[in-house]
Amino acid sequence: MTLMVVGLSHRTAALEVLERASLDPAAAASTVSAVTACPHVEEAFVLSTCNRVEVYAEVTRFHGGVAAVGEALSRRIGLPLDELGDQLYVHYEDAGVEHLFRVACGLDSMAVGEAQILGQLRSALRELHASGRGGGALDRLLQTALRVGKRAHSETSLDAAGASLVDAAIARAEAVLGPVAGRSALVVGAGAMSALAATTLARAGMGVVVANRTPERAERLAAAVGGRAAGLDALRAEVAAADVVVSCTGAVGHVLDVAVVASALLDRPHRPLLLADLALPRDVDPDVATLPGAHLVDLEGLGADLAGTAVADDLRAVRTIVTEEVAAYAASLRVADVAPTVVALRAQARHVVDTEMRRLAGRVELDDATRAEVDRAVHRIVEKLLHTPTVRVKELAEEPGGAGYAAALRALFDLEVVGGAAGAPRAGGAPLSGSVAEAVGRTP
């Protein structure tokens, strides 16, 4: 068996698709039941947040697992799989482990570094246990991901990364506009990153307007920062009235295109406009930067502004943590896969010793003390002979490709291994990532 994750997030899917894909606990349990009904899927869990829906599964067949998860999500969302396929991504083996660890650390969130995802992981772990599927490979993976996420937040100041991006945007605005206190800001979106932006802008003394496709969410966020709510249908007028626009909606496609911004600029001649695009994928058409009076900065530009700062150091440190933890997890799986081979080798040795001791007892009359001493001596000899190869094969198994040494032991000693280690693919093979549409053409 091996790990596979199929999902969609703010990086790949349209907002309306994400909303339709949102799973409450009952729907998540139903999705898991549908997925595990497939003969190629051994166990699964769902990670569902406002920005992502992902199904993690231990599978015996790659294509069968992809098809089962894809069809379950297709039914849930109400879109044919061939239409949904390009919005779904697939990660396999090490790439799946790395993806989950990045998610746990907040590196894949709209608000970089947010820690709320750890709560979602805990919920997924509780659901896994409640369903009676705890104790397996996915249980271990979730617990490791939780530890990795906690390590990232305890060893770095990653929690401040999102706020630092907004601070960098304000610094850009001050370079263009001068002091921002008393000026107006438009925040497009009402998610976690938008809430962080609205709060930071309000603290800087700016009047905040929140525009969102869902009026209730815009009103809640605006009320929290003492601002005003607006609908996306009034976007052009709100852009025209603002000095700073910060956009982070999670939509696929440009929320602010050249036509909207160019039209808004006509109503504010000689007044520069700073637009900060904090979204992935981008909310603001990059061509907006060519418009006179428009000053556009995106995540790449803000990241460059933060280069050399503590935030950049923290991001690098977290990426290093993820890389280390993925390697350690893969090594632990390889060692675990070797364990049944070592157990089988030692069991075979005990069987040979016991057989020979019984044969000896039938041919030579020994008193109990002598028989016990001979038995201990033979067992010590066997233990010493096996000690170095069994310890060494575990050490070698920690390295990529180390499973070959266990395979050699099984071949040399003609071992029958009970368990999933004998040749089963594990994390540590060629990692695969991409969309469902691409994945169906692969043969891992």
Coordinates of C-alpha atoms in Angstrom, one line a residue:
M1 CA 0.0 0.0 0.0
T2 CA 1.0 3.6 -0.5
L3 CA -0.2 7.1 0.2
M4 CA -2.2 9.2 -2.3
V5 CA -3.9 12.5 -1.9
V6 CA -6.5 13.9 -4.2
G7 CA -8.0 17.4 -3.6
L8 CA -8.8 20.9 -4.7
S9 CA -7.9 24.2 -3.0
H10 CA -7.9 27.9 -3.5
R11 CA -4.9 27.4 -5.7
T12 CA -6.6 25.2 -8.3
A13 CA -10.4 25.5 -8.0
A14 CA -13.0 28.2 -8.7
L15 CA -14.5 29.6 -5.5
E16 CA -18.0 28.4 -6.3
V17 CA -16.6 24.8 -6.7
L18 CA -14.8 25.1 -3.4
E19 CA -18.1 26.2 -1.8
R20 CA -20.0 23.3 -3.3
A21 CA -17.2 20.9 -2.2
S22 CA -17.3 22.0 1.5
L23 CA -17.9 19.0 3.7
D24 CA -19.4 18.9 7.2
P25 CA -18.5 15.9 9.4
A26 CA -21.4 13.8 8.1
A27 CA -20.6 14.5 4.5
A28 CA -16.9 13.8 5.1
A29 CA -17.8 10.5 6.7
S30 CA -20.0 9.6 3.8
T31 CA -17.2 10.5 1.4
V32 CA -14.8 8.3 3.3
S33 CA -17.3 5.4 3.1
A34 CA -17.7 5.8 -0.6
V35 CA -14.0 5.9 -1.2
T36 CA -13.1 2.9 1.0
A37 CA -15.8 0.9 -0.7
C38 CA -13.4 0.7 -3.6
P39 CA -11.4 -2.5 -3.5
H40 CA -8.2 -0.5 -4.2
V41 CA -8.5 1.7 -1.2
E42 CA -7.7 0.4 2.3
E43 CA -8.3 3.4 4.4
A44 CA -8.9 7.2 4.0
F45 CA -9.6 10.4 5.7
V46 CA -10.9 13.8 4.6
L47 CA -9.4 17.2 5.4
S48 CA -11.9 20.0 4.7
T49 CA -11.5 23.7 5.3
C50 CA -12.9 26.8 3.7
N51 CA -10.0 26.8 1.3
R52 CA -9.5 23.1 0.5
V53 CA -11.0 19.7 0.4
E54 CA -8.6 16.8 0.3
V55 CA -8.9 13.0 0.5
Y56 CA -5.9 11.1 1.8
A57 CA -5.9 7.4 1.2
E58 CA -3.8 4.3 1.5
V59 CA -4.2 2.5 -1.9
T60 CA -3.1 -0.7 -3.5
R61 CA -3.7 0.5 -7.1
F62 CA -2.9 4.1 -8.2
H63 CA -5.5 4.5 -11.0
G64 CA -8.2 2.7 -9.0
G65 CA -7.6 5.0 -6.0
V66 CA -7.6 8.2 -8.1
A67 CA -10.8 7.1 -9.9
A68 CA -12.6 6.2 -6.6
V69 CA -11.7 9.6 -4.9
G70 CA -12.3 11.6 -8.1
E71 CA -15.8 10.0 -8.5
A72 CA -16.7 10.6 -4.9
L73 CA -15.8 14.3 -5.1
S74 CA -17.5 14.6 -8.4
R75 CA -20.8 13.3 -6.9
R76 CA -20.4 15.6 -3.9
I77 CA -19.7 18.7 -6.0
G78 CA -22.2 17.8 -8.7
L79 CA -19.8 18.2 -11.6
P80 CA -18.8 15.5 -14.1
L81 CA -15.3 14.2 -13.4
D82 CA -14.0 15.3 -16.9
E83 CA -15.0 18.9 -16.0
L84 CA -13.7 18.7 -12.5
G85 CA -10.5 16.9 -13.3
D86 CA -8.3 19.9 -14.1
Q87 CA -9.2 21.5 -10.8
L88 CA -8.2 18.4 -8.8
Y89 CA -4.6 17.8 -7.9
V90 CA -2.9 14.4 -7.1
H91 CA 0.1 13.8 -4.9
Y92 CA 1.6 10.4 -4.4
E93 CA 4.1 8.8 -2.1
D94 CA 6.7 11.3 -0.8
A95 CA 5.0 14.2 -2.6
G96 CA 1.8 13.4 -0.7
V97 CA 3.6 13.4 2.6
E98 CA 5.3 16.7 1.8
H99 CA 2.0 18.2 0.8
L100 CA 0.4 17.3 4.1
F101 CA 3.3 18.6 6.1
R102 CA 3.3 21.9 4.2
V103 CA -0.5 22.2 4.8
A104 CA 0.1 21.4 8.5
C105 CA 2.7 24.2 8.8
G106 CA 0.5 26.8 7.1
L107 CA 2.7 27.1 4.0
D108 CA -0.1 26.2 1.7
S109 CA -2.7 28.5 3.3
M110 CA -4.1 31.7 1.9
A111 CA -2.9 33.4 5.2
V112 CA 0.6 32.0 5.2
G113 CA 1.5 30.5 8.6
E114 CA -2.0 30.4 10.0
A115 CA -2.3 27.8 12.7
Q116 CA -6.1 27.0 12.4
I117 CA -5.3 24.1 10.0
L118 CA -3.9 22.2 13.0
G119 CA -7.4 22.1 14.5
Q120 CA -8.7 20.7 11.2
L121 CA -6.0 18.0 11.3
R122 CA -7.0 17.1 14.9
S123 CA -10.6 16.8 13.8
A124 CA -9.6 14.5 11.0
L125 CA -7.6 12.4 13.5
R126 CA -10.6 12.2 15.8
E127 CA -12.9 11.2 12.9
L128 CA -10.4 8.5 11.9
H129 CA -10.5 7.0 15.4
A130 CA -14.3 7.4 15.8
S131 CA -14.7 5.3 12.6
G132 CA -12.6 2.5 14.0
R133 CA -9.9 3.0 11.5
G134 CA -7.3 4.4 13.9
G135 CA -3.9 2.8 14.5
G136 CA -3.0 2.4 10.9
A137 CA -0.7 4.1 8.4
L138 CA -2.9 7.2 8.1
D139 CA -3.2 7.5 11.8
R140 CA 0.6 7.7 12.1
L141 CA 0.7 10.1 9.2
L142 CA -1.8 12.5 10.8
Q143 CA 0.0 12.4 14.1
T144 CA 3.3 13.1 12.5
A145 CA 1.8 16.0 10.5
L146 CA 0.5 17.5 13.7
R147 CA 3.9 17.2 15.3
V148 CA 5.5 18.8 12.3
G149 CA 3.0 21.7 12.3
K150 CA 3.6 22.3 16.0
R151 CA 7.3 22.2 15.5
A152 CA 7.1 24.8 12.7
H153 CA 5.2 27.2 14.9
S154 CA 7.3 26.6 18.0
E155 CA 10.7 26.9 16.4
T156 CA 9.9 29.9 14.1
S157 CA 7.8 33.0 14.1
L158 CA 5.8 31.8 11.0
D159 CA 2.6 33.0 12.6
A160 CA 3.7 36.5 11.8
A161 CA 4.3 35.9 8.1
G162 CA 0.9 36.9 6.9
A163 CA 0.9 40.1 8.9
S164 CA 4.4 40.9 7.6
L165 CA 3.1 40.7 4.0
V166 CA 0.4 43.2 4.8
D167 CA 3.0 45.4 6.5
A168 CA 5.1 45.2 3.4
A169 CA 2.1 46.3 1.3
I170 CA 1.5 49.3 3.6
A171 CA 5.2 50.2 3.3
R172 CA 4.8 50.2 -0.5
A173 CA 1.7 52.3 -0.2
E174 CA 3.5 54.9 1.9
A175 CA 6.3 55.0 -0.7
V176 CA 3.6 55.9 -3.3
L177 CA 1.1 57.9 -1.4
G178 CA 3.0 59.2 1.7
P179 CA 1.5 58.6 5.2
V180 CA -1.5 56.3 4.9
A181 CA -3.3 57.3 8.1
G182 CA -6.6 58.8 7.2
R183 CA -6.6 57.4 3.7
S184 CA -9.1 54.8 2.4
A185 CA -8.5 51.1 1.8
L186 CA -10.5 48.6 0.0
V187 CA -10.2 44.9 1.0
V188 CA -11.5 42.5 -1.6
G189 CA -12.4 39.2 0.0
A190 CA -13.4 38.1 3.5
G191 CA -11.3 35.0 4.3
A192 CA -8.4 34.6 6.8
M193 CA -5.9 36.6 4.8
S194 CA -8.4 39.4 4.0
A195 CA -9.3 39.6 7.7
L196 CA -5.7 39.9 8.6
A197 CA -5.3 42.7 6.0
A198 CA -8.3 44.6 7.1
T199 CA -7.2 44.5 10.7
T200 CA -3.7 45.6 9.9
L201 CA -4.9 48.4 7.6
A202 CA -7.4 49.7 10.3
R203 CA -4.6 49.7 12.9
A204 CA -2.6 51.9 10.5
G205 CA -5.4 54.4 10.7
M206 CA -7.0 53.7 7.4
G207 CA -10.8 53.7 6.7
V208 CA -11.6 50.1 5.5
V209 CA -14.2 49.0 3.0
V210 CA -14.7 45.2 2.6
A211 CA -16.1 43.9 -0.7
N212 CA -17.1 40.2 -0.9
R213 CA -19.3 38.1 -3.0
T214 CA -21.1 37.0 0.2
P215 CA -22.6 40.1 1.8
E216 CA -22.9 38.6 5.2
R217 CA -19.2 37.8 5.4
A218 CA -18.3 41.2 4.2
E219 CA -20.5 42.8 6.9
R220 CA -19.0 40.7 9.7
L221 CA -15.5 41.6 8.7
A222 CA -16.3 45.3 8.2
A223 CA -18.0 45.5 11.5
A224 CA -15.0 43.9 13.2
V225 CA -12.6 46.6 12.0
G226 CA -15.1 49.5 12.2
G227 CA -15.4 49.7 8.4
R228 CA -18.1 49.4 5.8
A229 CA -19.3 46.5 3.6
A230 CA -19.8 46.5 -0.1
G231 CA -20.8 44.0 -2.8
L232 CA -18.7 43.0 -5.7
D233 CA -21.2 44.6 -8.0
A234 CA -19.9 48.0 -6.7
L235 CA -16.3 47.0 -7.2
R236 CA -15.5 49.7 -9.8
A237 CA -16.9 52.5 -7.7
E238 CA -15.1 51.3 -4.6
V239 CA -11.8 51.0 -6.4
A240 CA -12.2 54.6 -7.7
A241 CA -12.7 55.8 -4.1
A242 CA -9.9 53.9 -2.5
D243 CA -6.2 54.9 -2.1
V244 CA -5.1 51.3 -1.4
V245 CA -6.7 48.1 -2.7
V246 CA -5.8 44.7 -1.1
S247 CA -7.2 41.7 -2.8
C248 CA -7.2 38.1 -1.6
T249 CA -10.3 36.2 -2.6
G250 CA -9.1 32.7 -3.5
A251 CA -11.0 32.9 -6.8
V252 CA -9.7 31.3 -10.0
G253 CA -9.5 34.1 -12.6
H254 CA -9.0 37.8 -12.2
V255 CA -11.3 39.7 -9.8
L256 CA -9.8 43.0 -10.9
D257 CA -9.1 43.1 -14.6
V258 CA -7.6 45.9 -16.7
A259 CA -11.0 47.2 -17.7
V260 CA -12.4 47.6 -14.2
V261 CA -9.2 49.3 -12.9
A262 CA -8.8 51.5 -16.0
S263 CA -12.4 52.7 -15.7
A264 CA -12.0 53.4 -12.0
L265 CA -8.8 55.5 -12.6
L266 CA -10.7 57.8 -14.9
D267 CA -12.7 59.0 -11.9
R268 CA -9.5 59.9 -10.0
P269 CA -7.1 61.7 -12.3
H270 CA -3.7 62.5 -10.8
R271 CA -4.4 60.3 -7.7
P272 CA -2.1 57.3 -7.6
L273 CA -3.6 53.9 -6.6
L274 CA -1.7 51.1 -4.8
L275 CA -3.0 47.6 -5.5
A276 CA -1.6 44.7 -3.4
D277 CA -2.5 41.3 -4.8
L278 CA -2.1 38.7 -2.0
A279 CA -3.9 35.9 -3.7
L280 CA -2.8 32.6 -5.2
P281 CA -3.8 32.4 -8.0
R282 CA -3.7 36.1 -8.7
D283 CA -6.7 38.3 -8.2
V284 CA -5.4 41.3 -10.2
D285 CA -4.5 41.1 -13.9
P286 CA -0.7 41.7 -14.1
D287 CA -1.4 44.1 -17.0
V288 CA -2.9 46.5 -14.5
A289 CA 0.6 47.5 -13.7
T290 CA 0.8 49.2 -17.2
L291 CA -2.0 51.6 -16.4
P292 CA -0.9 55.2 -15.6
G293 CA -1.4 55.9 -11.9
A294 CA -1.7 52.2 -10.9
H295 CA 1.0 50.7 -8.8
L296 CA 0.6 46.9 -8.5
V297 CA 2.6 44.7 -6.2
D298 CA 2.0 40.9 -5.8
L299 CA 3.2 38.2 -3.4
E300 CA 6.5 37.8 -5.3
G301 CA 7.2 41.5 -5.0
L302 CA 6.2 41.6 -1.4
G303 CA 8.4 38.6 -0.8
A304 CA 11.3 40.4 -2.4
D305 CA 10.7 43.3 0.0
L306 CA 10.9 40.9 2.9
A307 CA 14.0 39.1 1.7
G308 CA 16.7 39.2 4.3
T309 CA 14.2 39.9 7.1
A310 CA 13.2 37.6 9.9
V311 CA 10.1 36.6 8.0
A312 CA 12.1 35.3 5.1
D313 CA 14.4 33.4 7.5
D314 CA 11.4 31.9 9.2
L315 CA 9.9 30.7 5.8
R316 CA 13.2 29.2 4.9
A317 CA 13.4 27.5 8.3
V318 CA 10.0 26.0 7.9
R319 CA 10.7 24.7 4.5
T320 CA 13.8 23.1 5.9
I321 CA 11.8 21.5 8.7
V322 CA 9.4 20.1 6.1
T323 CA 12.2 18.7 4.0
E324 CA 13.8 17.1 7.1
E325 CA 10.6 15.6 8.3
V326 CA 9.6 14.2 5.0
A327 CA 13.0 12.4 4.7
A328 CA 12.7 11.2 8.3
Y329 CA 9.2 9.9 7.7
A330 CA 10.1 8.1 4.5
A331 CA 13.1 6.5 6.3
S332 CA 10.9 5.4 9.2
L333 CA 8.5 3.7 6.6
R334 CA 11.4 1.9 5.0
V335 CA 12.6 0.6 8.4
A336 CA 9.1 -0.5 9.3
D337 CA 8.9 -2.4 6.0
V338 CA 12.1 -4.2 6.8
A339 CA 10.9 -5.2 10.2
P340 CA 8.8 -8.2 9.0
T341 CA 11.8 -9.5 7.1
V342 CA 14.0 -9.4 10.2
V343 CA 11.2 -11.0 12.2
A344 CA 10.9 -13.8 9.6
L345 CA 14.7 -14.3 9.6
R346 CA 14.9 -14.7 13.4
A347 CA 11.8 -16.9 13.4
Q348 CA 13.5 -19.2 10.8
A349 CA 16.6 -19.3 12.9
R350 CA 14.7 -20.2 16.0
H351 CA 12.9 -23.0 14.1
V352 CA 16.2 -24.4 12.9
V353 CA 17.7 -24.3 16.4
D354 CA 14.6 -25.9 18.0
T355 CA 14.5 -28.6 15.3
E356 CA 18.2 -29.5 15.8
M357 CA 17.9 -29.5 19.6
R358 CA 15.0 -32.0 19.4
R359 CA 17.1 -34.1 17.0
L360 CA 20.0 -34.0 19.4
A361 CA 17.8 -34.9 22.3
G362 CA 16.7 -38.0 20.4
R363 CA 20.2 -39.1 19.7
V364 CA 22.2 -38.1 22.8
E365 CA 21.1 -38.6 26.4
L366 CA 21.7 -35.3 28.3
D367 CA 20.7 -34.3 31.7
D368 CA 18.5 -31.2 32.1
A369 CA 21.4 -28.9 33.1
T370 CA 23.6 -29.9 30.2
R371 CA 20.6 -29.7 27.7
A372 CA 19.8 -26.2 28.9
E373 CA 23.5 -25.1 28.6
V374 CA 23.8 -26.5 25.1
D375 CA 20.5 -24.8 24.2
R376 CA 21.7 -21.4 25.5
A377 CA 25.1 -21.8 23.7
V378 CA 23.4 -22.6 20.3
H379 CA 21.0 -19.7 20.7
R380 CA 23.9 -17.3 21.6
I381 CA 25.8 -18.4 18.5
V382 CA 22.8 -17.8 16.3
E383 CA 22.0 -14.4 17.9
K384 CA 25.6 -13.3 17.4
L385 CA 25.6 -14.4 13.8
L386 CA 22.3 -12.6 13.1
H387 CA 23.0 -9.5 15.1
T388 CA 25.2 -7.7 12.5
P389 CA 23.1 -8.4 9.4
T390 CA 19.8 -7.5 11.1
V391 CA 21.1 -4.3 12.5
R392 CA 22.8 -3.4 9.3
V393 CA 19.8 -4.1 7.1
K394 CA 17.8 -1.7 9.3
E395 CA 20.4 1.0 8.9
L396 CA 20.6 0.5 5.2
A397 CA 16.8 0.6 4.9
E398 CA 16.8 4.2 6.1
E399 CA 18.5 5.2 2.9
P400 CA 16.5 5.6 -0.4
G401 CA 16.5 2.2 -2.2
G402 CA 17.2 0.4 1.1
A403 CA 14.3 -2.0 0.7
G404 CA 16.5 -3.9 -1.8
Y405 CA 18.6 -5.2 1.1
A406 CA 15.6 -6.7 2.8
A407 CA 14.5 -8.2 -0.6
A408 CA 18.0 -9.8 -0.8
L409 CA 17.6 -11.3 2.7
R410 CA 14.2 -12.8 1.7
A411 CA 15.7 -14.3 -1.4
L412 CA 18.9 -15.6 0.2
F413 CA 17.1 -17.3 3.1
D414 CA 13.8 -18.1 1.2
L415 CA 11.8 -16.2 3.8
E416 CA 8.0 -16.1 3.9
V417 CA 7.1 -12.7 5.2
V418 CA 3.8 -12.1 7.0
G419 CA 2.8 -8.4 6.5
G420 CA 2.9 -5.7 3.9
A421 CA 6.6 -5.4 3.5
A422 CA 7.4 -7.9 0.8
G423 CA 7.8 -5.7 -2.2
A424 CA 4.9 -3.3 -1.5
P425 CA 5.6 0.2 -2.7
R426 CA 6.1 2.8 0.0
A427 CA 6.8 6.5 0.3
G428 CA 10.3 6.9 -0.9
G429 CA 9.7 5.9 -4.5
A430 CA 9.3 8.4 -7.3
P431 CA 7.0 11.1 -6.0
L432 CA 4.2 12.0 -8.3
S433 CA 2.2 15.2 -8.4
G434 CA -0.2 16.9 -10.8
S435 CA -3.9 17.1 -11.8
V436 CA -6.3 14.2 -12.1
A437 CA -6.3 14.7 -15.8
E438 CA -2.5 14.2 -15.9
A439 CA -2.5 11.4 -13.3
V440 CA -4.7 9.1 -15.3
G441 CA -2.1 8.8 -17.9
R442 CA 0.6 7.7 -15.5
T443 CA 1.5 4.2 -14.4
P444 CA 3.4 4.4 -11.0

